[in-house]
Coordinates of C-alpha atoms in Angstrom, one line a residue:
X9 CA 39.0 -35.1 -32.7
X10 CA 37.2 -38.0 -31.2
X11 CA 41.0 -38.5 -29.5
X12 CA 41.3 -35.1 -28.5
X13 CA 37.6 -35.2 -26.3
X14 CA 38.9 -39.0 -25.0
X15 CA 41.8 -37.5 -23.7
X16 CA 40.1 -34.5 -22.2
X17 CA 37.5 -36.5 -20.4
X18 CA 40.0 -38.9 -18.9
X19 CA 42.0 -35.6 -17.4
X20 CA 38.4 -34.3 -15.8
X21 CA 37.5 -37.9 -14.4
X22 CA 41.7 -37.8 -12.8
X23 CA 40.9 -33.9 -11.8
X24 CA 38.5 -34.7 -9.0
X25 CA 38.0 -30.9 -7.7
X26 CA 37.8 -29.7 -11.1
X27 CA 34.7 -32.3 -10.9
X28 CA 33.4 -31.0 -7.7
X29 CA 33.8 -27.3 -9.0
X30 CA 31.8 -28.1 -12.4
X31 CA 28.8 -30.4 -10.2
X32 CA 28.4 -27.2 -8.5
X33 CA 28.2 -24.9 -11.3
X34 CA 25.8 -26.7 -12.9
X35 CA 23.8 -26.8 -9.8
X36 CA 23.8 -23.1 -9.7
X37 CA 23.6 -22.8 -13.4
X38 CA 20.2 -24.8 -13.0
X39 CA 19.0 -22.8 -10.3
X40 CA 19.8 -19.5 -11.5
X41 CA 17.8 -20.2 -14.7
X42 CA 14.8 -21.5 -12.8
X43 CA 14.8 -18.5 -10.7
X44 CA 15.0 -16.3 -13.7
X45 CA 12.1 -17.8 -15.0
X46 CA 10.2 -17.9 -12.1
X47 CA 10.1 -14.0 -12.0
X48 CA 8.1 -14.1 -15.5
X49 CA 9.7 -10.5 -16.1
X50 CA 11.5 -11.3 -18.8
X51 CA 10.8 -11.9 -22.9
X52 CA 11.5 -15.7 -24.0
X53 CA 13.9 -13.8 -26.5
X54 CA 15.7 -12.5 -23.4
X55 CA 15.6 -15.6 -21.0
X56 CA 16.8 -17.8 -23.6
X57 CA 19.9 -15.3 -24.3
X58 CA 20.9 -15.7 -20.3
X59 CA 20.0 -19.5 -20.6
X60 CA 23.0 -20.0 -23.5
X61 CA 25.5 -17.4 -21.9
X62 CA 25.1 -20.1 -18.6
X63 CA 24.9 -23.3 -21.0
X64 CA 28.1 -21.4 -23.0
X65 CA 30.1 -20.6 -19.6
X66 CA 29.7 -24.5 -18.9
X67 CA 30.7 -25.7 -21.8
X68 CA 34.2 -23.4 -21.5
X69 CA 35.0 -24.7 -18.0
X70 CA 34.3 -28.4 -19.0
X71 CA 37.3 -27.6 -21.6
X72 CA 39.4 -25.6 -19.5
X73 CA 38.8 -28.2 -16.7
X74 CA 39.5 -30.7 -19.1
X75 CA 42.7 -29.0 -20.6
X76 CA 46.0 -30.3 -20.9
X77 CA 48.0 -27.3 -20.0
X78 CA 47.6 -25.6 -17.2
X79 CA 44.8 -23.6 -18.0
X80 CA 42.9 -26.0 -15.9
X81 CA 43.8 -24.1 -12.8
X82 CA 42.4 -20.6 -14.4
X83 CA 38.9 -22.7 -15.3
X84 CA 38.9 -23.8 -11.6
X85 CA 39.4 -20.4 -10.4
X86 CA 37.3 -18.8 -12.7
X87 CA 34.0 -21.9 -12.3
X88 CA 34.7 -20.8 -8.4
X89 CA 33.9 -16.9 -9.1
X90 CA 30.8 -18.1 -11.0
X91 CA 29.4 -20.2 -8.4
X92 CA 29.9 -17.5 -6.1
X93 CA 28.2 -14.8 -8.6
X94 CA 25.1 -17.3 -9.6
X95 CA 24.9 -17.6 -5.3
X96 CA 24.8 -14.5 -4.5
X97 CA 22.0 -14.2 -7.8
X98 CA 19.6 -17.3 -7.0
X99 CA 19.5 -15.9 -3.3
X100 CA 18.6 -12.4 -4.6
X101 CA 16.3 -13.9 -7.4
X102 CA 14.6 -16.3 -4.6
X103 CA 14.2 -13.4 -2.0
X104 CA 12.4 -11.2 -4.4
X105 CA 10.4 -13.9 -5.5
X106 CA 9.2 -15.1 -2.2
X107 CA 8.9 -11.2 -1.3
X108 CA 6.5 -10.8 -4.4
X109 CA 4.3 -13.9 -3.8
X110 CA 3.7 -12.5 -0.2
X111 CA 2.4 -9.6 -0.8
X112 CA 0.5 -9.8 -3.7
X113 CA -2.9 -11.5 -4.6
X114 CA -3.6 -11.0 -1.0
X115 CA -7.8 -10.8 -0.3
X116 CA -7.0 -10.7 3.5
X117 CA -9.0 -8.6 5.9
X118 CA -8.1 -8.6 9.4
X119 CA -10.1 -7.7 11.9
X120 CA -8.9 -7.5 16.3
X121 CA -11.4 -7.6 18.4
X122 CA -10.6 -6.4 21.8
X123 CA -12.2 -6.4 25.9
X124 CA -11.2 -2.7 26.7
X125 CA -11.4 -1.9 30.7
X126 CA -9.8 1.0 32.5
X127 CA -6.4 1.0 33.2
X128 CA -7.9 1.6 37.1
X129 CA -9.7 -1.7 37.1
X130 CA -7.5 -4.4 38.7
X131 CA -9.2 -7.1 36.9
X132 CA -6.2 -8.9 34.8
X133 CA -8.5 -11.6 32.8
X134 CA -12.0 -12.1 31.4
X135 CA -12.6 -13.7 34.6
X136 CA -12.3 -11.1 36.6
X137 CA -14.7 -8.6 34.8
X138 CA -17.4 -11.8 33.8
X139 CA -19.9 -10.4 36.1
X140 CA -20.4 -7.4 34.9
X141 CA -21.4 -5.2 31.9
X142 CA -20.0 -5.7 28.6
X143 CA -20.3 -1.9 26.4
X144 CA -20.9 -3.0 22.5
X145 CA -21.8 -1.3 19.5
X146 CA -22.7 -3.5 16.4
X147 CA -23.4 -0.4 13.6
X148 CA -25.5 -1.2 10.4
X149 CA -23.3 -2.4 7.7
X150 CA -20.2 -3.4 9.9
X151 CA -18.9 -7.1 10.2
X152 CA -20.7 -9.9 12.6
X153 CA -17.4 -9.8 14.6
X154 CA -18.3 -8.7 18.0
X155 CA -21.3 -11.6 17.9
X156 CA -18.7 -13.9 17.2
X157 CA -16.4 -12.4 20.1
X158 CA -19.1 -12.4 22.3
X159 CA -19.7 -16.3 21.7
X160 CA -16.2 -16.7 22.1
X161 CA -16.2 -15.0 25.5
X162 CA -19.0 -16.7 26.7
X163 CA -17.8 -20.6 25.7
X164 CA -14.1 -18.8 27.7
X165 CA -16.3 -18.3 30.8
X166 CA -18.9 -20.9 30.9
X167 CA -21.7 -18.4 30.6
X168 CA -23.3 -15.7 29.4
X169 CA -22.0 -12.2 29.8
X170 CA -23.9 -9.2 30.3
X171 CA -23.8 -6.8 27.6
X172 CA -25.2 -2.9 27.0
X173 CA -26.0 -1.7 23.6
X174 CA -24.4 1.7 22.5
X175 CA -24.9 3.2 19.5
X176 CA -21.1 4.7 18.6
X177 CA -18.0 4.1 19.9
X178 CA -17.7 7.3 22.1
X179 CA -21.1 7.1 23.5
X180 CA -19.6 3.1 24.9
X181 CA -16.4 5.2 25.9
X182 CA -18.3 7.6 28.1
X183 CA -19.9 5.1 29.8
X184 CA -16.8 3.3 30.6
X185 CA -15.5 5.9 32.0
X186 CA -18.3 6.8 33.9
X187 CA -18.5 3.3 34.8
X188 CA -21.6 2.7 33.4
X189 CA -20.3 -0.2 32.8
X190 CA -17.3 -2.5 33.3
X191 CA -15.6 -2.9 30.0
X192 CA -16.2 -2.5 26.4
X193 CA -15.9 -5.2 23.6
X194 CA -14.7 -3.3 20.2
X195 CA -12.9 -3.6 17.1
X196 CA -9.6 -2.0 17.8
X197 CA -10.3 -0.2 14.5
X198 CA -12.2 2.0 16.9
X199 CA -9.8 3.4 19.2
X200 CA -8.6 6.4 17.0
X201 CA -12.6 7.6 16.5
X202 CA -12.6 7.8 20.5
X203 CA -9.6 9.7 20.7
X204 CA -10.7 12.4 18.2
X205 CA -13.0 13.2 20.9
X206 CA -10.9 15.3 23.1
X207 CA -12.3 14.3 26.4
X208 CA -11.0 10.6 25.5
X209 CA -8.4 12.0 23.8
X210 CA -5.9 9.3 25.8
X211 CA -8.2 6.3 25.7
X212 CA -5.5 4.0 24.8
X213 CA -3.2 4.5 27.6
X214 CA -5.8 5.5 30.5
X215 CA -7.3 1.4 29.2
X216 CA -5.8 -1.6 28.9
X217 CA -6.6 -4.9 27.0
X218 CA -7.8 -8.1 29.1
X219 CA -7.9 -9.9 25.7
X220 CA -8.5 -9.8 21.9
X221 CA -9.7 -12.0 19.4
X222 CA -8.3 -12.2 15.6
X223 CA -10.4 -12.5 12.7
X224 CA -9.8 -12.8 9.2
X225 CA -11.9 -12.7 6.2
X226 CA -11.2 -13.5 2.9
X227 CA -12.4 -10.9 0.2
X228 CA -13.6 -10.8 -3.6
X229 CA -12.0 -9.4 -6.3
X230 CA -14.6 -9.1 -9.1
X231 CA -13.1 -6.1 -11.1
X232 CA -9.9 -7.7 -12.1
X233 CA -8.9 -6.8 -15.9
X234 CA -7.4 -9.5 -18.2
X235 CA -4.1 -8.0 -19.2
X236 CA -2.8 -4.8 -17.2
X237 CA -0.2 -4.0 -19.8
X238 CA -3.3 -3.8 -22.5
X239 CA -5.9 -2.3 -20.9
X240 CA -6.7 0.7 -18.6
X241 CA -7.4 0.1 -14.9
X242 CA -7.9 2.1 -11.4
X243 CA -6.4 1.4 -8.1
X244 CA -7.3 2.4 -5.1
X245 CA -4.2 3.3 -2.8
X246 CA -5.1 3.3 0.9
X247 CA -2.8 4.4 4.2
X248 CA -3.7 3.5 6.9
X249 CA -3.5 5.9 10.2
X250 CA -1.7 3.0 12.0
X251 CA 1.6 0.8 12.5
X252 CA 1.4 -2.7 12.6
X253 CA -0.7 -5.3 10.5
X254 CA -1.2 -4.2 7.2
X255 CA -4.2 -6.2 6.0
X256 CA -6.1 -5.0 9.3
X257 CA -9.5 -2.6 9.3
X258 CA -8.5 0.2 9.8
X259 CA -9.8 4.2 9.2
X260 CA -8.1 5.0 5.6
X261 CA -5.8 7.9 6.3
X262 CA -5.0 8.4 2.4
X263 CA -7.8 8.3 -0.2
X264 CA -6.1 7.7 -3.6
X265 CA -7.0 6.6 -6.6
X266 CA -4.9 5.7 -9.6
X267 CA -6.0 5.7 -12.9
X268 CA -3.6 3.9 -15.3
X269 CA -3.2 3.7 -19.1
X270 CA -0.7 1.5 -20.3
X271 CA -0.8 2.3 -23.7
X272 CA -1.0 6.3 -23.5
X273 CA 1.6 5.8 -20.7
X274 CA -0.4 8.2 -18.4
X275 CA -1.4 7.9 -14.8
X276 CA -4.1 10.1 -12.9
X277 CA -3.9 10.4 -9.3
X278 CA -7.2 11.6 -7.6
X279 CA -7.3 12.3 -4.0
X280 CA -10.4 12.8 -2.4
X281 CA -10.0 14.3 1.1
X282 CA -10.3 11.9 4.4
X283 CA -13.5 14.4 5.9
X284 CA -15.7 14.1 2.6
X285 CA -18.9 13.8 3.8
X286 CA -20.5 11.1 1.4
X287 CA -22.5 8.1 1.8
X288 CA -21.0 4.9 1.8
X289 CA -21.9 1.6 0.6
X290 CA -22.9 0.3 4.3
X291 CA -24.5 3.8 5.7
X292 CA -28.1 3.3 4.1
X293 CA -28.3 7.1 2.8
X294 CA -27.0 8.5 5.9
X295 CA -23.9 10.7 4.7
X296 CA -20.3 9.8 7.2
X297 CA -16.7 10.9 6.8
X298 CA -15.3 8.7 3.9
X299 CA -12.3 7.9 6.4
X300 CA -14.9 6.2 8.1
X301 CA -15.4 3.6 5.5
X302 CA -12.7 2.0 6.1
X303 CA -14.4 1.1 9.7
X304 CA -16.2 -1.3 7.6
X305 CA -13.8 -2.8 5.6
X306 CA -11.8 -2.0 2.5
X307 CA -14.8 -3.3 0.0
X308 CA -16.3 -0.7 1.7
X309 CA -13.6 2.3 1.2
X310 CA -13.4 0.8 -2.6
X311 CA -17.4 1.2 -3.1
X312 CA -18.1 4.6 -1.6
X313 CA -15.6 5.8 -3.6
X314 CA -17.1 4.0 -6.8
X315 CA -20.1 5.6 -5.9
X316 CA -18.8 9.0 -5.6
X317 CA -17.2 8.9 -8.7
X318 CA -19.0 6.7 -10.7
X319 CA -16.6 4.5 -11.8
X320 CA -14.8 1.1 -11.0
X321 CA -11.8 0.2 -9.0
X322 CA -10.5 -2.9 -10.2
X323 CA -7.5 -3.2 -7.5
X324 CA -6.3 -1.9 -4.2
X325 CA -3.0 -1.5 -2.4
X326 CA -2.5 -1.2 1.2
X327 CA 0.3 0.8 3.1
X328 CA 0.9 1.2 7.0
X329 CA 2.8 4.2 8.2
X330 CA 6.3 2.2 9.1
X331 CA 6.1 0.5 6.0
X332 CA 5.9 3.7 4.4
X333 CA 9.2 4.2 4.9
X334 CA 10.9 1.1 4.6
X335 CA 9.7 1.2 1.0
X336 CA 11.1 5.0 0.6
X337 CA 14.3 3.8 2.0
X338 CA 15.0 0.6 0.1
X339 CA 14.5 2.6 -3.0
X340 CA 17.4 5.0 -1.8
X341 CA 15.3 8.0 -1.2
X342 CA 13.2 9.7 -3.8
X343 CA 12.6 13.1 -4.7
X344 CA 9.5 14.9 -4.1
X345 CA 8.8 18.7 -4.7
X346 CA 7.1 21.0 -2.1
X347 CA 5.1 24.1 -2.6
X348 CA 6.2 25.6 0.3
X349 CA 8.8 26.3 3.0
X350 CA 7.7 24.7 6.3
X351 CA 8.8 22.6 9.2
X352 CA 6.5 19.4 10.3
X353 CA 5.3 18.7 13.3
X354 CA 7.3 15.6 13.6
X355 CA 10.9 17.9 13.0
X356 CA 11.8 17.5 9.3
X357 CA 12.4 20.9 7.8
X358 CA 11.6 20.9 3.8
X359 CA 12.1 23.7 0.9
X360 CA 9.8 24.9 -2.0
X361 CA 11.0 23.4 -5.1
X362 CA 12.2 19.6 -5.2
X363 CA 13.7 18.0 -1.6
X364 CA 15.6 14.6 -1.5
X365 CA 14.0 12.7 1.0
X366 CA 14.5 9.5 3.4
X367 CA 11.6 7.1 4.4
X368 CA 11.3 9.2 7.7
X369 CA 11.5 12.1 6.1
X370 CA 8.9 11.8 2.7
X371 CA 6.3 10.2 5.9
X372 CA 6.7 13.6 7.8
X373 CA 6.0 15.6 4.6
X374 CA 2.9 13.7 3.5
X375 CA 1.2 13.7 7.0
X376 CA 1.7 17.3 7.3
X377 CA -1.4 19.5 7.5
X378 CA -1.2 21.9 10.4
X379 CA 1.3 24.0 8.6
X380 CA -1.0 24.8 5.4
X381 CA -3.9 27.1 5.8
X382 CA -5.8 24.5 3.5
X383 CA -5.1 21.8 6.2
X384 CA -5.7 18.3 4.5
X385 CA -6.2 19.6 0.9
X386 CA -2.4 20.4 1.0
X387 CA -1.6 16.9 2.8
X388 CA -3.4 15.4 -0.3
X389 CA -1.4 17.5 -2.8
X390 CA 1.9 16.6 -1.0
X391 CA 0.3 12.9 -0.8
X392 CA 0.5 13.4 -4.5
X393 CA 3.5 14.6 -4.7
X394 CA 5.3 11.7 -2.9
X395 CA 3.7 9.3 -4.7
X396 CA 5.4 10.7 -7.9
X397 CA 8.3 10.7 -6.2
X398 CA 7.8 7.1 -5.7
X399 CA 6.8 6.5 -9.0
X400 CA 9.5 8.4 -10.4
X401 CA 12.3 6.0 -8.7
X402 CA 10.6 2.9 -9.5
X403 CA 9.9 3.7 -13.5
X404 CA 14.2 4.5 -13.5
X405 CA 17.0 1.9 -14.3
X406 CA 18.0 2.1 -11.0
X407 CA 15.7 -0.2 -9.9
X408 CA 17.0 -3.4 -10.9
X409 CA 19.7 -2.5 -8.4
X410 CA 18.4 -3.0 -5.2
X411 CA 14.9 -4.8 -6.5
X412 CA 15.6 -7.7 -4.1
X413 CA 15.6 -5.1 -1.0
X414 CA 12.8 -2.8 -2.4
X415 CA 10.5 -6.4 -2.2
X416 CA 11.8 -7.4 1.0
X417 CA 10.9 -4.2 2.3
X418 CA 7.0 -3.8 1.5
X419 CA 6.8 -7.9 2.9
X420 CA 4.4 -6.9 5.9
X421 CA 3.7 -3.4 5.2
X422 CA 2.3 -3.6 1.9
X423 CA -0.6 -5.5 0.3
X424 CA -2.1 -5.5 -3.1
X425 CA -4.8 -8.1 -4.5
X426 CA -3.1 -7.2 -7.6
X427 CA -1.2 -10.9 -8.6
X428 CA 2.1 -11.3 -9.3
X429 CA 1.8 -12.5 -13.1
X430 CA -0.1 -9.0 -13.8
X431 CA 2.8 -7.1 -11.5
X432 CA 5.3 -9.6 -13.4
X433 CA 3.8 -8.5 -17.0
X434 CA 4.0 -4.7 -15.9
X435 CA 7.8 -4.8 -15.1
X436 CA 8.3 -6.4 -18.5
X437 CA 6.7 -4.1 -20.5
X438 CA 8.6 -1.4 -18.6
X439 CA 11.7 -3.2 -19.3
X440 CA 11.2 -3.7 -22.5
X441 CA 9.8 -0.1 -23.8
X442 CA 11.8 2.0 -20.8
X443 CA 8.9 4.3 -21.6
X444 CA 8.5 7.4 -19.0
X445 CA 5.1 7.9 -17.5
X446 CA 3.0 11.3 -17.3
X447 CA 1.9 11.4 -13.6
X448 CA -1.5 13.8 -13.6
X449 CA -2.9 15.3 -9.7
X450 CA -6.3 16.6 -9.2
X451 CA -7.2 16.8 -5.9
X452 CA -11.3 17.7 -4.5
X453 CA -12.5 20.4 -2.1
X454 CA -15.4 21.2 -0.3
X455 CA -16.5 23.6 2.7
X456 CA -16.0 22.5 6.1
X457 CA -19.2 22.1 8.5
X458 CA -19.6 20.3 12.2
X459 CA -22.3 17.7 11.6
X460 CA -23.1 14.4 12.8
X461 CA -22.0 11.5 11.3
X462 CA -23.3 7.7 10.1
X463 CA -20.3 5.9 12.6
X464 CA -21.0 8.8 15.3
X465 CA -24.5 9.9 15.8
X466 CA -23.9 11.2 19.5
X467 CA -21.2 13.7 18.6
X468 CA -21.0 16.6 16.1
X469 CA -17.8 16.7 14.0
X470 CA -15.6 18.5 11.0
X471 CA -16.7 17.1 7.5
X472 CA -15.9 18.7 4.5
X473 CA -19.1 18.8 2.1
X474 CA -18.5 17.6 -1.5
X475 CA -17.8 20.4 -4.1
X476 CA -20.0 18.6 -7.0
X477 CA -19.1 20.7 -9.8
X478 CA -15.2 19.2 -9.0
X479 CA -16.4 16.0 -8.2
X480 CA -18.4 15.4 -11.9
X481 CA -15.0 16.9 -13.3
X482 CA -12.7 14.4 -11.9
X483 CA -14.7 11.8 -13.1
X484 CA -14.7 13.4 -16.5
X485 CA -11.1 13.5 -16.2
X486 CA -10.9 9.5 -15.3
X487 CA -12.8 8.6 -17.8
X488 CA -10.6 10.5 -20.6
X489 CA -7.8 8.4 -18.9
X490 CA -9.6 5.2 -19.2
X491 CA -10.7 6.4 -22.9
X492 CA -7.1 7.0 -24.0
X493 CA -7.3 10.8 -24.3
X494 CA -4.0 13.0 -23.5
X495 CA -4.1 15.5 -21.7
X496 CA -1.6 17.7 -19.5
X497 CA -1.4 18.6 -15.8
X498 CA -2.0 22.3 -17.0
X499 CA -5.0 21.2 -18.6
X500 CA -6.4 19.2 -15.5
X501 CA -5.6 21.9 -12.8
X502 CA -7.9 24.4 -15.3
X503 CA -11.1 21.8 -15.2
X504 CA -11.1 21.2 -11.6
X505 CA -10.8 25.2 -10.9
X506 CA -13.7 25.4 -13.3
X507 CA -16.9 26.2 -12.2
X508 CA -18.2 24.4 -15.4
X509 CA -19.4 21.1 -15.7
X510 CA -17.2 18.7 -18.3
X511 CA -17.7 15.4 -19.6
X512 CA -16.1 12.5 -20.6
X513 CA -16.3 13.5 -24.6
X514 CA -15.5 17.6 -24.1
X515 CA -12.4 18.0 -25.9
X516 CA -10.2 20.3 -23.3
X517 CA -8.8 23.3 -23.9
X518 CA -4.9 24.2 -24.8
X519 CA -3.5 26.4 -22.0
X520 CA 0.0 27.4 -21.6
X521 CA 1.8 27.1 -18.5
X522 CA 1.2 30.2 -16.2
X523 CA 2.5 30.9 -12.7
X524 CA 0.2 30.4 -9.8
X525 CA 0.7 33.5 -7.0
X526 CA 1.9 31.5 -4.5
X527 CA 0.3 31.5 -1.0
X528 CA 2.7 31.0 2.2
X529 CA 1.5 28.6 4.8
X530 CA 0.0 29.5 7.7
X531 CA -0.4 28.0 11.0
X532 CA -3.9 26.4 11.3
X533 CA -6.0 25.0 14.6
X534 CA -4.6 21.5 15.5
X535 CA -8.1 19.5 16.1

């Protein structure tokens, strides 16, 4: 024996590319296990079975490379393919990973600050506007961000700029274009609050930008549990109504929270619609549009929402529009049901019952409301209904097929302070117990009123006042979540059409399914 393994070294020390082929297979070996590793998605039991099959596969080659006959040529051929193979798998492995780390445990705010004059104006710097009057709004409760611009301007110009105190954003708009003064200094966050006024309805391209200022702050996560696959948690899922930078302030176009039990298996979405009139965390008891809150920040979006519901969010996730669908893409579609025939107003046609759809396509559906009759209570539902769709495609096998491109494609358009270990866990567990989830949808009403608002006190505006009775339901229904209690989507849709106020510990009654009368769309003012 001890002849036999003389031998066959001597022929792999005379077999100089069999050398080279088995140095780089062992490189890629290495690094293929590392990467594995690095994902922490995977049992020890499991990671030690893929690092044996490598260690076994290098063993075989070393023998075949070390052969006498002419099997030699076949180990070469075949320690090729697998360099190749664990290539192609470190690069997909290190992609993902990088992907991950990028986007989660992010605590990033962004905020642009921006020197707004008319697009009339032929000044083309600071300089050329520095003598006159600077329009500026600092509301209760927001960021110190336009006293830090201002500083920034002045040191720019070598003095101190003239500035005019507003109290919203569309009372500094109206003065600008009255030229009341000669430019306005404002969190771009802004623009889409002056442009639901319909006299400044094209702010943005009758202005122009002379310069902007970035600022980022770094944000607390307090609320974090210790093991996601153990214990219940809620996560607050946040659109924004804009393309671009992710992590930037921004008005909250979706209001979504998630309510998620590991152990029962059952998630509840809650949407709570954009024009809620509620107080937020920064308005001092004055009552604003919830969308609003996310002027101030997401800690602020997060806390009104606590405070309406009296519970805790423990994470958040952030999505822009054009990240939106990227992700719907690189999972290969999904498929979402409708409740109604309709076209959107951005051309995608889509049938009652279930409707494959592309990235383009699912973003159309869930920012429809002008085709419902309940305008934005519908978007919320179909909201709802895309996100199951989502988390349909994600919970399915398929996912380990294109998980590399799924990653790549939420790096810049999504952001989660969840961190990667607790996202790492969570895959796991799914892999291991291929368990299916029970998505549950309640969504909350109210009746619509014009009424001033905390963020616009000049200008009266559609809010949608609170229906109590549903709100103390929903947060009965969270808390059953959070408590471990079953329940089905049956069951759910009867409390929050209840005019009865439940609690946490009121057992719920069984229903059987029953058909709904269906209610066609129907067109609805576009304001």
């Amino acid at each position: 024996m001890r002849e036999y393994f003389g031998n066959m070294l001597s022929r792999l020390k005379e077999r100089k590319l069999g050398m080279v082929f088995l140095t780089l297979q062992l490189i890629a070996s290495v690094a293929i296990v590392i990467l594995v590793e690095r994902l922490h998605m995977l049992k020890p039991v499991f990671l030690g079975a893929i690092i044996g099959g490598v260690a076994v596969l290098f063993l075989l080659m070393v023998i075949g490379n070390g052969a006498k006959s002419k099997f030699h040529i076949c180990a070469k051929v075949i320690s090729a393919l697998l360099i190749i193979v664990y290539g192609f798998g470190a690069y997909y492995l290190y992609v993902a990973r990088d992907a991950a780390g990028k986007v989660t445990d992010v605590n990033i705010q962004t905020e642009k600050v921006s020197i707004y004059v008319l697009k009339t104006n032929e000044a083309e710097t600071i300089n050329d506007v520095v003598d006159g009057t600077f329009a500026v709004f600092n509301v209760s409760g927001s960021s110190n961000k336009i006293d830090e611009t201002i500083a920034s301007v002045n040191a720019h110009v070598n003095k101190e700029i003239a500035t005019k105190e507003f109290s919203d954003a569309v009372s500094a708009a109206k003065a600008l274009y009255e030229k009341e003064v000669d430019a306005i200094i404002m969190d771009e966050s802004y623009v889409q609050m002056i442009e639901d006024n319909k006299t400044y309805k094209d702010f943005e391209t009758e202005t122009k930008v002379l310069e902007s200022y970035e600022h980022k702050t770094t944000l607390q996560n307090l609320n974090a549990v210790s093991d996601v696959t153990e214990k219940p948690f809620s996560v607050f899922i946040s659109g924004i109504d804009t393309f671009g930078d992710v992590n930037k302030k921004s008005r909250s176009d979706v209001n979504m929270t998630a309510t998620i039990n590991p152990k029962t298996k059952q998630i509840l979405l809650t949407s709570t619609p954009r024009d809620y009139y509620v107080e937020t965390t920064v308005s001092n008891g004055q009552k604003d549009k919830l969308t609003h809150a996310g002027l101030y920040g997401i800690e602020c979006s997060i806390g009104t929402l606590e405070k309406l519901y009296n519970m805790q969010i423990n994470y958040n996730v952030r999505v822009n529009f054009s990240g939106f669908e990227d992700i719907v893409d690189a999972l290969g579609g999904i498929t979402v049901h409708s409740d109604y025939d309709f076209t959107s107003d951005q051309g995608p046609a889509f049938v009652k019952g279930d409707n494959e759809m592309n990235g383009k396509q699912a973003l159309a559906f869930a920012r429809e409301r002008h085709a419902f009759a309940a305008g934005d209570i519908q978007r919320n539902k179909d909201q709802q209904y895309v996100m199951q769709g989502i988390i349909n495609k994600v919970c399915s096998p398929t996912i380990l097929t294109n998980f590399a491109s799924i990653l790549k494609s939420i790096e810049g358009n999504m952001s989660t302070n969840l961190k990667y270990d607790d996202i790492a866990a969570f895959v796991q567990m799914q892999i291991n117990d291929g368990a299916s989830w029970d998505v549950i949808m309640i969504g909350l009403d109210g009746e619509g009123k014009k009424l001033t608002t905390y963020s616009a006190p000049s200008q009266s505006a559609y809010v949608m006042l609170p229906n109590e009775t549903k709100v103390s339901n929903a947060t009965a229904l969270i808390n059953k979540v959070l408590n471990g209690e079953v329940f089905t989507q049956e069951q759910a849709k009867e409390v929050m059409k209840s005019s009865t106020v439940i609690d946490a510990t009121t057992p719920l009654a069984t229903t059987e399914p029953s058909a709904s009368p269906a209610t066609e769309p129907t067109a609805s003012p576009k304001n």
